[in-house]
Amino acid sequence: MAVLRSLTWVLLCLMASVACAEQVYRVGVTSFRDKAVTLQEWGPTMAFLSAQVADARFEVVPLTLPEFEAALARRELDFVLTNPQHYIVVEARFGVSRVATLVKRENGKLVKQFGGVVFTRSDRRDIRRLEDVRGHRIAAVDRTSFAAFLLQYDLLKVAGVDIDRDCQLGFFGFPQDLVVRAVLDKRADVGFVRTGVLEAMAQEGKIDLASLAVVNPLSAQDFPFLISTELYPEWPLAAAPHVSIDITNKVVAALLLMPPDGPAARSARYYRWSTPLEYQRVQALMRRHRIYPYDSREPIPLSDVLREYSVPILAGVLALSLALVVLYVRTHRLNVALKRSRQTLSEMAHSDALTGLPNRNLLDDRLAFTLAKAQRSGTRIAVCLLDLDGFKPINDQWGHHAGDMVLREVAGRLSAALRDGDTVARWGGDEFVLLLEGVAADWQLFEIMKRVLAAVSQDLDACPGCRVTASIGVSLYPSDAREGGPLLQHADQAMYEAKKEGGDRFVVYSAAGD
C-alpha cells in the first residue's frame, strides 16, 4: 500500500507539471443555435490547433452575443470567432484584431463572402421588386442577425421601403429554416435568410426551390448561391490584445497550413482559412444605420468648417500640394517596384498554373512542416517522386495541348488516390511528388503505392486510346534521411531504379544499392 501511494503521488505530480507547462487558450465562438452543436462543430478545429502549437491547448467557448462581451471584459477569451458586424463592435470596444478569415467551398467554388436573400413564394406574382414588399408580412430570425436581417433591412431602406413603418415584421428565431417554412405555410409573404440556406434546404429535400422566387435577384461572378444583396466578407478569427504575437503567428500559420476540407474543416462546415479580408463594406453599412461604434452624433458640416477656416485651410492645401509634387517622382518608382514585388509574391504563393496542385514553393513549406511534426511525434513519413512512363510519345504525337490535358487528368487521379492529409504536388514536367504522413507500417505504404499505380495506368479520357504508367521512387523519414533535400534526392535515385526495371512500379530507396 505504501508503494502504491508513492506511485500515485508521483503520477499526480507528473500530471500537474504537464498541466502547468501547457497553456490553455479559450476561443469564443458566437452560437446562434444550441451551444452543444457549436462545441461539436468547432471541437476538431481546436484539437487541430492544440496538435500544431506546442505546449498549448485550445478550447472552444460557445457564447451568445451578450455573453461574448461580458467574457471579453473579464479577459476570459484569447481569440474570438464571430460574424462581421459583431467583430467590428468588439474590435472597437475591446481592441481585438482579425488574423484570418473563413473560406468555404460551395457547389465546387471557394467562397470568402456571403450575402442576404429576400424571397417569396413563386406564386406571388405581385411581389417581384423591392418596392413590392411594402405593406406585406415579413419573416426574419431576429434583429441581431447580420445576414438574415440587417442586410435586407439596408437593401429595402435604400429602395425607399422602411419595413418598421411600412410592413408587418415577425421574428421566428433560429434556425433560419423556420423563416422559410413560415413563407411556404403562408404565415408570411416575404422572408429574409442568409445566402446558401435555400440551396441547403433543397439539397436536404426539405423544400423545392421552384416553389420560391428571389426578390431583386443579383448575379455575382463565381458566387454559387441565390442572392439579393451585396456580398460581404465571411466570419473573421480575431486575437485579443493580451495574446502574444508569437502565439498569434503560430495559430495563423497552423490555420493556413490546415489541409483543405480536412476533418476539422468538415466538422465546422468550412473549407480552409485565408489571410484576413477587409471589412470596410460592413463598416459603411453600420455607419448608415448608426450602429455602434458609429452611433455618435453627426460631425460638424464641412461647409461650416470651410467658412470659418478658409484662409489657413487654403494655405495648408497649397503647401501640401507642393510637397506632393516634390515627392511624386521619388515615390513613383518605389510604387512600381512594390507592385511588381507583390505580383511576384502572389504568383509564388499560388498553386501550379496547369494542374492546380501545390507548386514547389508550397511543397517545400509543407515538407518542412511535416518533417517538424514527424520529429516531434516520432512518426514515419514517405517522400515519393513519380515520373510518367509513356508521356513523351503522347506529347510528341498529339501535341502539347493533349499533353497538358493528360497531366491535368493524372493530377486529379493522384489527388483522389491519396488519403486526407497527404500531399501531391507538381515537381515539373511530368514529375510529381507525393508526401505521405503516418505510414507506420510497410503494408500501408505498399497499399498506397499500388492504389496510385492503378489509378495512373487507367485509360486516359483526355487522349482516347492512350495510356501512361508511373515509375515511383520512395524514400523514408527517418531511416533514409532527416531533411527534405536528401529525401528528395534518394526518392529520385529510387525512381530511376524503377525506370530501369521497366516502369509501372515503385522502388523503395536502399542505401546498400546506392
Coordinates of C-alpha atoms in Angstrom, one line a residue:
M1 CA 0.0 0.0 0.0
A2 CA 2.9 2.4 0.8
V3 CA 4.4 1.7 -2.6
L4 CA 1.0 2.3 -4.3
R5 CA 0.6 5.6 -2.5
S6 CA 4.1 6.7 -3.6
L7 CA 3.4 5.8 -7.2
T8 CA 0.1 7.6 -7.1
W9 CA 1.7 10.7 -5.6
V10 CA 4.5 10.7 -8.3
L11 CA 1.8 10.3 -11.1
L12 CA -0.2 13.2 -9.8
C13 CA 2.9 15.3 -9.6
L14 CA 3.8 14.5 -13.2
M15 CA 0.3 15.3 -14.4
A16 CA 0.3 18.6 -12.5
S17 CA 3.7 19.5 -14.1
V18 CA 2.4 18.7 -17.6
A19 CA -0.8 20.8 -16.9
C20 CA 1.3 23.7 -15.7
A21 CA 3.5 23.6 -18.8
E22 CA 0.5 23.6 -21.1
Q23 CA -1.1 27.0 -21.7
V24 CA -4.8 27.0 -22.3
Y25 CA -6.3 29.4 -24.9
R26 CA -10.0 30.0 -24.9
V27 CA -11.7 30.7 -28.3
G28 CA -15.1 32.3 -28.1
V29 CA -17.5 31.3 -30.9
T30 CA -20.8 33.0 -31.4
S31 CA -23.5 30.4 -31.0
F32 CA -26.8 31.3 -32.6
R33 CA -28.2 27.8 -32.0
D34 CA -27.6 25.0 -29.5
K35 CA -24.3 25.5 -27.7
A36 CA -23.7 21.8 -27.7
V37 CA -23.8 21.9 -31.5
T38 CA -21.2 24.7 -31.5
L39 CA -19.0 22.6 -29.3
Q40 CA -19.3 19.6 -31.5
E41 CA -18.7 21.6 -34.7
W42 CA -15.6 23.5 -33.6
G43 CA -14.0 21.0 -31.2
P44 CA -12.0 19.3 -34.0
T45 CA -10.6 22.7 -35.1
M46 CA -9.4 23.3 -31.5
A47 CA -7.9 19.8 -31.4
F48 CA -6.1 20.6 -34.7
L49 CA -4.6 23.8 -33.2
S50 CA -3.6 22.0 -30.0
A51 CA -1.7 19.4 -32.0
Q52 CA 0.1 22.1 -34.1
V53 CA 1.0 24.6 -31.5
A54 CA 3.5 23.2 -28.9
D55 CA 2.7 23.5 -25.2
A56 CA -0.7 24.9 -25.9
R57 CA -4.3 23.7 -25.7
F58 CA -7.2 25.4 -27.4
E59 CA -10.8 25.2 -26.1
V60 CA -14.0 26.4 -27.8
V61 CA -16.3 28.5 -25.7
P62 CA -19.8 28.9 -27.3
L63 CA -21.4 32.2 -26.3
T64 CA -24.4 34.4 -27.1
L65 CA -23.7 38.0 -28.1
P66 CA -24.2 39.5 -24.6
E67 CA -22.1 36.7 -23.0
F68 CA -19.4 37.4 -25.6
E69 CA -18.8 41.0 -24.5
A70 CA -19.0 40.1 -20.8
A71 CA -16.3 37.4 -21.2
L72 CA -14.1 39.8 -23.2
A73 CA -14.5 42.5 -20.5
R74 CA -13.3 39.9 -17.9
R75 CA -10.3 38.9 -20.1
E76 CA -11.7 35.3 -20.2
L77 CA -11.2 34.9 -24.0
D78 CA -8.0 34.8 -26.1
F79 CA -9.5 34.5 -29.5
V80 CA -12.9 35.3 -30.9
L81 CA -14.8 33.9 -34.0
T82 CA -18.0 35.8 -34.8
N83 CA -20.0 37.5 -37.6
P84 CA -18.6 40.6 -39.3
Q85 CA -20.9 43.1 -37.6
H86 CA -20.1 41.8 -34.2
Y87 CA -16.4 41.7 -34.9
I88 CA -16.5 45.5 -35.7
V89 CA -18.2 46.1 -32.4
V90 CA -15.7 44.1 -30.3
E91 CA -12.8 45.5 -32.2
A92 CA -13.8 49.0 -31.2
R93 CA -14.7 48.1 -27.6
F94 CA -12.0 45.6 -26.7
G95 CA -9.2 46.1 -29.2
V96 CA -9.3 42.6 -30.8
S97 CA -7.6 42.3 -34.2
R98 CA -8.5 39.9 -37.0
V99 CA -5.9 37.4 -38.1
A100 CA -7.7 35.0 -40.5
T101 CA -11.0 34.7 -42.5
L102 CA -13.1 31.6 -43.1
V103 CA -13.2 30.2 -46.6
K104 CA -16.0 27.9 -47.6
R105 CA -16.4 25.6 -50.6
E106 CA -19.9 25.5 -52.1
N107 CA -21.0 23.9 -55.3
G108 CA -17.4 23.4 -56.3
K109 CA -16.4 27.1 -55.8
L110 CA -14.3 28.7 -53.0
V111 CA -16.5 31.3 -51.1
K112 CA -15.0 34.0 -48.9
Q113 CA -18.1 36.1 -48.9
F114 CA -21.8 35.9 -48.2
G115 CA -24.9 38.0 -48.5
G116 CA -28.6 38.1 -47.8
V117 CA -31.7 36.8 -49.7
V118 CA -35.2 38.4 -49.9
F119 CA -37.6 35.7 -51.2
T120 CA -41.3 35.0 -51.5
R121 CA -43.4 32.1 -52.9
S122 CA -43.2 31.7 -56.6
D123 CA -47.0 32.1 -57.0
R124 CA -46.8 35.6 -55.6
R125 CA -46.7 37.5 -58.9
D126 CA -47.4 40.7 -57.0
I127 CA -44.0 40.6 -55.2
R128 CA -41.1 40.8 -57.7
R129 CA -39.4 44.1 -57.0
L130 CA -38.1 45.6 -53.7
E131 CA -40.8 48.2 -53.8
D132 CA -43.5 45.4 -53.9
V133 CA -42.5 44.4 -50.3
R134 CA -44.2 47.5 -48.9
G135 CA -47.4 46.6 -47.0
H136 CA -46.7 42.8 -46.7
R137 CA -45.8 40.5 -43.8
I138 CA -42.0 39.8 -43.4
A139 CA -40.5 36.8 -41.6
A140 CA -36.9 37.1 -40.2
V141 CA -34.9 35.4 -37.4
D142 CA -34.2 38.5 -35.2
R143 CA -32.7 42.0 -35.3
T144 CA -29.2 40.9 -34.3
S145 CA -28.7 38.8 -37.4
F146 CA -26.4 40.4 -39.9
A147 CA -27.0 38.2 -42.9
A148 CA -30.7 37.3 -42.2
F149 CA -32.0 40.8 -41.2
L150 CA -29.6 43.8 -41.4
L151 CA -28.5 43.3 -45.0
Q152 CA -32.1 43.0 -46.2
Y153 CA -33.2 45.9 -44.0
D154 CA -30.5 48.1 -45.5
L155 CA -31.3 47.0 -49.1
L156 CA -35.0 47.9 -48.7
K157 CA -34.2 51.1 -46.9
V158 CA -32.2 52.2 -50.0
A159 CA -35.1 51.3 -52.2
G160 CA -37.4 53.5 -50.1
V161 CA -39.1 50.8 -48.0
D162 CA -39.0 51.3 -44.3
I163 CA -40.0 47.8 -43.0
D164 CA -40.6 49.1 -39.5
R165 CA -43.1 51.6 -40.7
D166 CA -44.4 50.1 -44.0
C167 CA -44.6 46.3 -43.2
Q168 CA -45.7 43.8 -40.6
L169 CA -42.5 42.3 -39.2
G170 CA -42.3 38.9 -37.4
F171 CA -39.3 37.2 -35.8
F172 CA -39.2 33.4 -35.8
G173 CA -35.8 32.8 -34.3
F174 CA -33.1 30.3 -35.4
P175 CA -32.6 28.1 -37.3
Q176 CA -33.4 30.1 -40.5
D177 CA -35.4 27.1 -41.8
L178 CA -38.3 28.4 -39.6
V179 CA -38.4 31.6 -41.8
V180 CA -38.6 29.5 -45.0
R181 CA -41.4 27.4 -43.5
A182 CA -43.3 30.5 -42.5
V183 CA -43.3 31.8 -46.0
L184 CA -44.2 28.4 -47.6
D185 CA -47.0 28.0 -45.0
K186 CA -48.4 31.5 -45.9
R187 CA -47.8 32.8 -42.4
A188 CA -45.6 35.4 -44.0
D189 CA -45.4 36.9 -47.5
V190 CA -41.7 37.7 -47.6
G191 CA -38.7 36.1 -45.9
F192 CA -35.1 37.1 -45.1
V193 CA -32.3 34.4 -44.9
R194 CA -28.5 34.2 -45.4
T195 CA -27.2 33.1 -48.8
G196 CA -27.0 29.3 -49.1
V197 CA -29.8 28.4 -46.7
L198 CA -32.4 27.9 -49.5
E199 CA -30.0 25.7 -51.5
A200 CA -29.0 23.7 -48.4
M201 CA -32.7 23.0 -47.6
A202 CA -33.3 21.9 -51.2
Q203 CA -30.4 19.5 -51.1
E204 CA -31.7 18.1 -47.9
G205 CA -35.1 17.5 -49.5
K206 CA -36.9 19.9 -47.2
I207 CA -38.1 22.3 -49.9
D208 CA -38.5 22.6 -53.7
L209 CA -36.6 25.7 -54.9
A210 CA -39.1 26.1 -57.7
S211 CA -41.7 26.9 -55.0
L212 CA -39.8 30.1 -54.1
A213 CA -38.8 33.3 -56.0
V214 CA -36.0 35.7 -55.2
V215 CA -36.9 39.3 -54.9
N216 CA -34.2 41.6 -56.6
P217 CA -32.1 38.7 -57.8
L218 CA -28.4 39.6 -58.5
S219 CA -25.8 37.8 -60.5
A220 CA -22.4 37.7 -58.7
Q221 CA -19.4 36.3 -60.5
D222 CA -18.2 33.0 -59.1
F223 CA -20.8 33.1 -56.3
P224 CA -22.8 29.9 -56.3
F225 CA -25.9 31.0 -54.4
L226 CA -29.1 32.9 -55.0
I227 CA -28.6 36.5 -53.7
S228 CA -30.5 39.8 -53.3
T229 CA -27.9 42.0 -51.5
E230 CA -24.2 42.9 -52.0
L231 CA -21.6 40.4 -50.8
Y232 CA -19.8 40.8 -47.5
P233 CA -16.6 39.1 -46.2
E234 CA -17.0 35.8 -44.2
W235 CA -16.5 35.4 -40.4
P236 CA -13.1 36.5 -39.1
L237 CA -11.0 35.0 -36.4
A238 CA -9.5 37.7 -34.1
A239 CA -7.0 37.7 -31.3
A240 CA -7.4 39.6 -28.0
P241 CA -4.8 42.3 -27.3
H242 CA -3.2 40.4 -24.4
V243 CA -2.3 37.4 -26.6
S244 CA 1.4 37.4 -27.6
I245 CA 2.3 38.0 -31.3
D246 CA 4.3 34.7 -31.1
I247 CA 1.2 32.6 -30.3
T248 CA -0.9 34.6 -32.8
N249 CA 1.6 33.9 -35.6
K250 CA 1.7 30.2 -34.7
V251 CA -2.1 30.0 -34.8
V252 CA -2.3 31.7 -38.1
A253 CA 0.5 29.5 -39.6
A254 CA -1.4 26.4 -38.4
L255 CA -4.7 27.5 -39.9
L256 CA -3.2 28.5 -43.2
L257 CA -1.5 25.1 -43.5
M258 CA -4.6 23.2 -42.4
P259 CA -5.4 20.6 -45.1
P260 CA -8.3 22.0 -47.2
D261 CA -11.6 20.3 -46.4
G262 CA -9.9 18.2 -43.7
P263 CA -11.8 16.6 -40.8
A264 CA -11.7 19.8 -38.7
A265 CA -12.9 21.9 -41.6
R266 CA -15.7 19.5 -42.5
S267 CA -16.9 19.4 -38.9
A268 CA -17.5 23.1 -38.8
R269 CA -18.6 23.2 -42.4
Y270 CA -15.8 25.3 -43.9
Y271 CA -13.1 24.6 -46.5
R272 CA -9.9 26.3 -45.2
W273 CA -8.7 29.7 -43.9
S274 CA -7.2 32.7 -45.7
T275 CA -5.4 35.8 -44.7
P276 CA -7.9 38.3 -43.1
L277 CA -10.1 40.2 -45.5
E278 CA -11.0 43.9 -45.2
Y279 CA -14.4 44.9 -43.7
Q280 CA -15.0 48.4 -45.0
R281 CA -18.3 47.5 -46.5
V282 CA -19.5 46.2 -43.2
Q283 CA -18.4 49.4 -41.5
A284 CA -20.1 51.5 -44.2
L285 CA -23.4 49.7 -43.6
M286 CA -23.1 50.1 -39.8
R287 CA -22.4 53.8 -40.4
R288 CA -25.6 54.2 -42.5
H289 CA -27.7 52.8 -39.7
R290 CA -25.7 54.4 -36.8
I291 CA -24.8 51.0 -35.2
Y292 CA -22.1 51.1 -32.5
P293 CA -19.3 52.2 -32.8
Y294 CA -20.8 54.6 -35.4
D295 CA -23.8 55.7 -33.4
S296 CA -22.4 59.1 -32.3
R297 CA -23.8 62.4 -33.4
E298 CA -23.0 63.7 -36.9
P299 CA -19.9 65.8 -37.2
I300 CA -19.9 69.5 -37.9
P301 CA -20.8 70.1 -41.6
L302 CA -17.7 70.7 -43.8
S303 CA -19.2 73.9 -45.2
D304 CA -19.1 75.4 -41.7
V305 CA -15.5 74.4 -41.2
L306 CA -14.5 75.9 -44.6
R307 CA -16.2 79.2 -43.9
E308 CA -14.5 79.5 -40.5
Y309 CA -11.0 78.5 -41.5
S310 CA -10.9 79.1 -45.3
V311 CA -7.6 81.0 -45.3
P312 CA -5.4 78.6 -43.2
I313 CA -7.0 75.6 -45.0
L314 CA -6.2 77.1 -48.4
A315 CA -2.6 77.7 -47.3
G316 CA -2.3 74.2 -46.0
V317 CA -3.7 72.7 -49.2
L318 CA -1.2 74.7 -51.3
A319 CA 1.7 73.7 -49.1
L320 CA 0.7 70.0 -49.2
S321 CA 0.2 70.1 -53.0
L322 CA 3.8 71.4 -53.4
A323 CA 5.1 68.7 -51.1
L324 CA 3.3 66.1 -53.0
V325 CA 4.6 67.3 -56.4
V326 CA 8.2 67.1 -55.0
L327 CA 7.7 63.6 -53.6
Y328 CA 5.8 62.2 -56.6
V329 CA 8.8 61.4 -58.8
R330 CA 10.6 59.8 -55.9
T331 CA 7.7 57.7 -54.8
H332 CA 6.5 56.6 -58.3
R333 CA 9.4 54.3 -58.9
L334 CA 9.1 52.8 -55.4
N335 CA 5.4 52.2 -56.0
V336 CA 6.1 50.4 -59.3
A337 CA 8.7 48.2 -57.6
L338 CA 6.3 47.4 -54.8
K339 CA 3.6 46.4 -57.2
R340 CA 6.0 44.1 -59.0
S341 CA 7.1 42.5 -55.8
R342 CA 3.5 41.9 -54.7
Q343 CA 2.7 40.4 -58.0
T344 CA 5.7 38.1 -57.8
L345 CA 4.8 37.0 -54.2
S346 CA 1.3 36.4 -55.3
E347 CA 2.3 34.2 -58.2
M348 CA 4.7 32.3 -56.0
A349 CA 2.0 31.6 -53.4
H350 CA -0.4 30.2 -55.9
S351 CA -0.8 26.6 -57.0
D352 CA 0.7 25.2 -60.2
A353 CA -1.0 27.0 -63.1
L354 CA -1.6 23.9 -65.2
T355 CA -2.8 21.3 -62.7
G356 CA -4.0 23.3 -59.7
L357 CA -1.7 21.2 -57.5
P358 CA 0.7 22.8 -55.0
N359 CA 3.8 24.1 -56.6
R360 CA 7.4 23.7 -55.4
N361 CA 7.3 26.6 -53.0
L362 CA 4.2 25.3 -51.3
L363 CA 5.6 21.8 -51.3
D364 CA 8.8 23.0 -49.6
D365 CA 6.7 24.6 -46.9
R366 CA 4.6 21.5 -46.3
L367 CA 7.6 19.2 -46.4
A368 CA 9.4 21.3 -43.7
F369 CA 6.2 21.5 -41.6
T370 CA 5.6 17.7 -41.9
L371 CA 9.2 16.9 -41.0
A372 CA 9.0 19.1 -37.9
K373 CA 5.7 17.4 -36.9
A374 CA 7.1 13.9 -37.5
Q375 CA 10.2 14.8 -35.5
R376 CA 8.0 15.8 -32.5
S377 CA 5.7 12.8 -32.8
G378 CA 8.2 10.2 -33.8
T379 CA 6.2 9.1 -36.8
R380 CA 7.4 7.9 -40.2
I381 CA 6.7 9.8 -43.5
A382 CA 7.3 8.9 -47.1
V383 CA 8.6 11.2 -49.9
C384 CA 7.8 9.8 -53.3
L385 CA 9.0 11.1 -56.7
L386 CA 6.7 10.0 -59.5
D387 CA 7.6 10.1 -63.2
L388 CA 5.1 9.2 -66.0
D389 CA 6.1 6.4 -68.4
G390 CA 5.0 6.8 -72.0
F391 CA 4.1 10.5 -71.6
K392 CA 6.7 11.8 -74.2
P393 CA 5.2 9.9 -77.1
I394 CA 1.8 11.4 -76.4
N395 CA 3.3 14.9 -76.2
D396 CA 5.2 14.3 -79.5
Q397 CA 2.4 12.7 -81.4
W398 CA -0.7 14.6 -80.2
G399 CA 0.9 17.9 -79.2
H400 CA 1.4 19.9 -76.1
H401 CA -2.3 20.7 -75.6
A402 CA -3.1 16.9 -75.4
G403 CA -0.1 16.5 -73.0
D404 CA -1.4 19.3 -70.8
M405 CA -4.8 17.6 -70.7
V406 CA -3.2 14.3 -69.7
L407 CA -1.2 16.0 -66.9
R408 CA -4.4 17.5 -65.5
E409 CA -6.2 14.2 -65.6
V410 CA -3.3 12.4 -63.9
A411 CA -3.2 15.1 -61.2
G412 CA -6.8 14.6 -60.5
R413 CA -6.3 10.8 -60.2
L414 CA -3.3 11.2 -57.9
S415 CA -5.3 13.5 -55.6
A416 CA -8.2 11.1 -55.4
A417 CA -5.9 8.1 -54.7
L418 CA -4.3 9.7 -51.7
R419 CA -5.6 10.0 -48.1
D420 CA -6.8 13.1 -46.4
G421 CA -3.8 14.9 -45.0
D422 CA -1.4 13.6 -47.8
T423 CA 0.0 16.0 -50.4
V424 CA 0.5 15.7 -54.1
A425 CA 2.5 18.4 -55.8
R426 CA 3.7 19.0 -59.3
W427 CA 7.5 18.9 -59.4
G428 CA 7.9 19.9 -63.0
G429 CA 7.3 18.4 -66.5
D430 CA 5.7 15.1 -66.0
E431 CA 7.1 14.6 -62.5
F432 CA 5.0 14.7 -59.3
V433 CA 5.9 14.5 -55.6
L434 CA 3.7 12.6 -53.1
L435 CA 4.1 13.4 -49.4
L436 CA 2.6 10.7 -47.2
E437 CA 2.2 11.1 -43.4
G438 CA 1.7 8.4 -40.9
V439 CA 3.0 5.3 -42.8
A440 CA 3.9 3.4 -39.7
A441 CA 3.9 0.0 -41.4
D442 CA 5.3 -1.1 -44.8
W443 CA 2.0 -2.6 -45.8
Q444 CA 0.3 0.8 -45.5
L445 CA 2.9 2.3 -47.9
F446 CA 2.6 -0.6 -50.3
E447 CA -1.2 -0.3 -50.4
I448 CA -1.0 3.4 -51.2
M449 CA 1.6 2.8 -53.9
K450 CA -0.5 0.1 -55.5
R451 CA -3.5 2.3 -55.5
V452 CA -1.5 5.2 -57.1
L453 CA -0.1 2.9 -59.8
A454 CA -3.5 1.5 -60.6
A455 CA -5.1 5.0 -60.8
V456 CA -2.4 6.3 -63.2
S457 CA -2.4 3.3 -65.5
Q458 CA -6.1 3.5 -66.4
D459 CA -7.1 4.5 -69.9
L460 CA -6.9 8.3 -70.5
D461 CA -10.1 10.2 -71.1
A462 CA -8.0 13.2 -72.3
C463 CA -6.4 11.1 -75.0
P464 CA -8.6 8.1 -76.1
G465 CA -6.6 5.0 -76.9
C466 CA -3.5 6.3 -75.0
R467 CA -2.2 5.1 -71.7
V468 CA 0.6 6.0 -69.3
T469 CA 2.1 4.3 -66.3
A470 CA 4.2 5.6 -63.4
S471 CA 7.7 4.9 -62.0
I472 CA 7.9 5.9 -58.4
G473 CA 10.9 6.2 -56.1
V474 CA 10.3 6.2 -52.3
S475 CA 12.5 7.5 -49.5
L476 CA 11.5 7.3 -45.8
Y477 CA 12.0 9.5 -42.9
P478 CA 13.8 9.0 -40.6
S479 CA 15.5 5.8 -41.9
D480 CA 16.8 7.2 -45.2
A481 CA 17.3 10.9 -44.3
R482 CA 16.1 13.5 -41.9
E483 CA 16.0 16.6 -44.1
G484 CA 13.9 17.4 -47.2
G485 CA 16.7 17.8 -49.7
P486 CA 18.3 14.3 -49.1
L487 CA 14.9 12.7 -49.0
L488 CA 14.0 14.1 -52.5
Q489 CA 17.5 13.0 -53.8
H490 CA 17.0 9.5 -52.6
A491 CA 13.5 9.3 -54.0
D492 CA 14.9 10.5 -57.3
Q493 CA 17.5 7.7 -57.3
A494 CA 14.9 5.1 -56.4
M495 CA 12.6 6.4 -59.2
Y496 CA 15.4 5.9 -61.8
E497 CA 15.8 2.3 -60.5
A498 CA 12.0 1.8 -61.1
K499 CA 12.6 3.1 -64.6
K500 CA 15.4 0.7 -65.3
E501 CA 13.2 -2.2 -64.2
G502 CA 10.6 -1.4 -66.8
G503 CA 8.4 1.2 -65.1
D504 CA 4.8 0.8 -63.8
R505 CA 6.3 0.0 -60.3
F506 CA 7.7 1.6 -57.2
V507 CA 11.1 1.1 -55.6
V508 CA 11.9 2.0 -52.0
Y509 CA 15.4 3.6 -51.7
S510 CA 18.1 1.4 -50.2
A511 CA 21.4 2.8 -49.1
A512 CA 23.0 -0.6 -49.9
G513 CA 22.0 -0.2 -53.5
D514 CA 23.2 3.4 -53.8

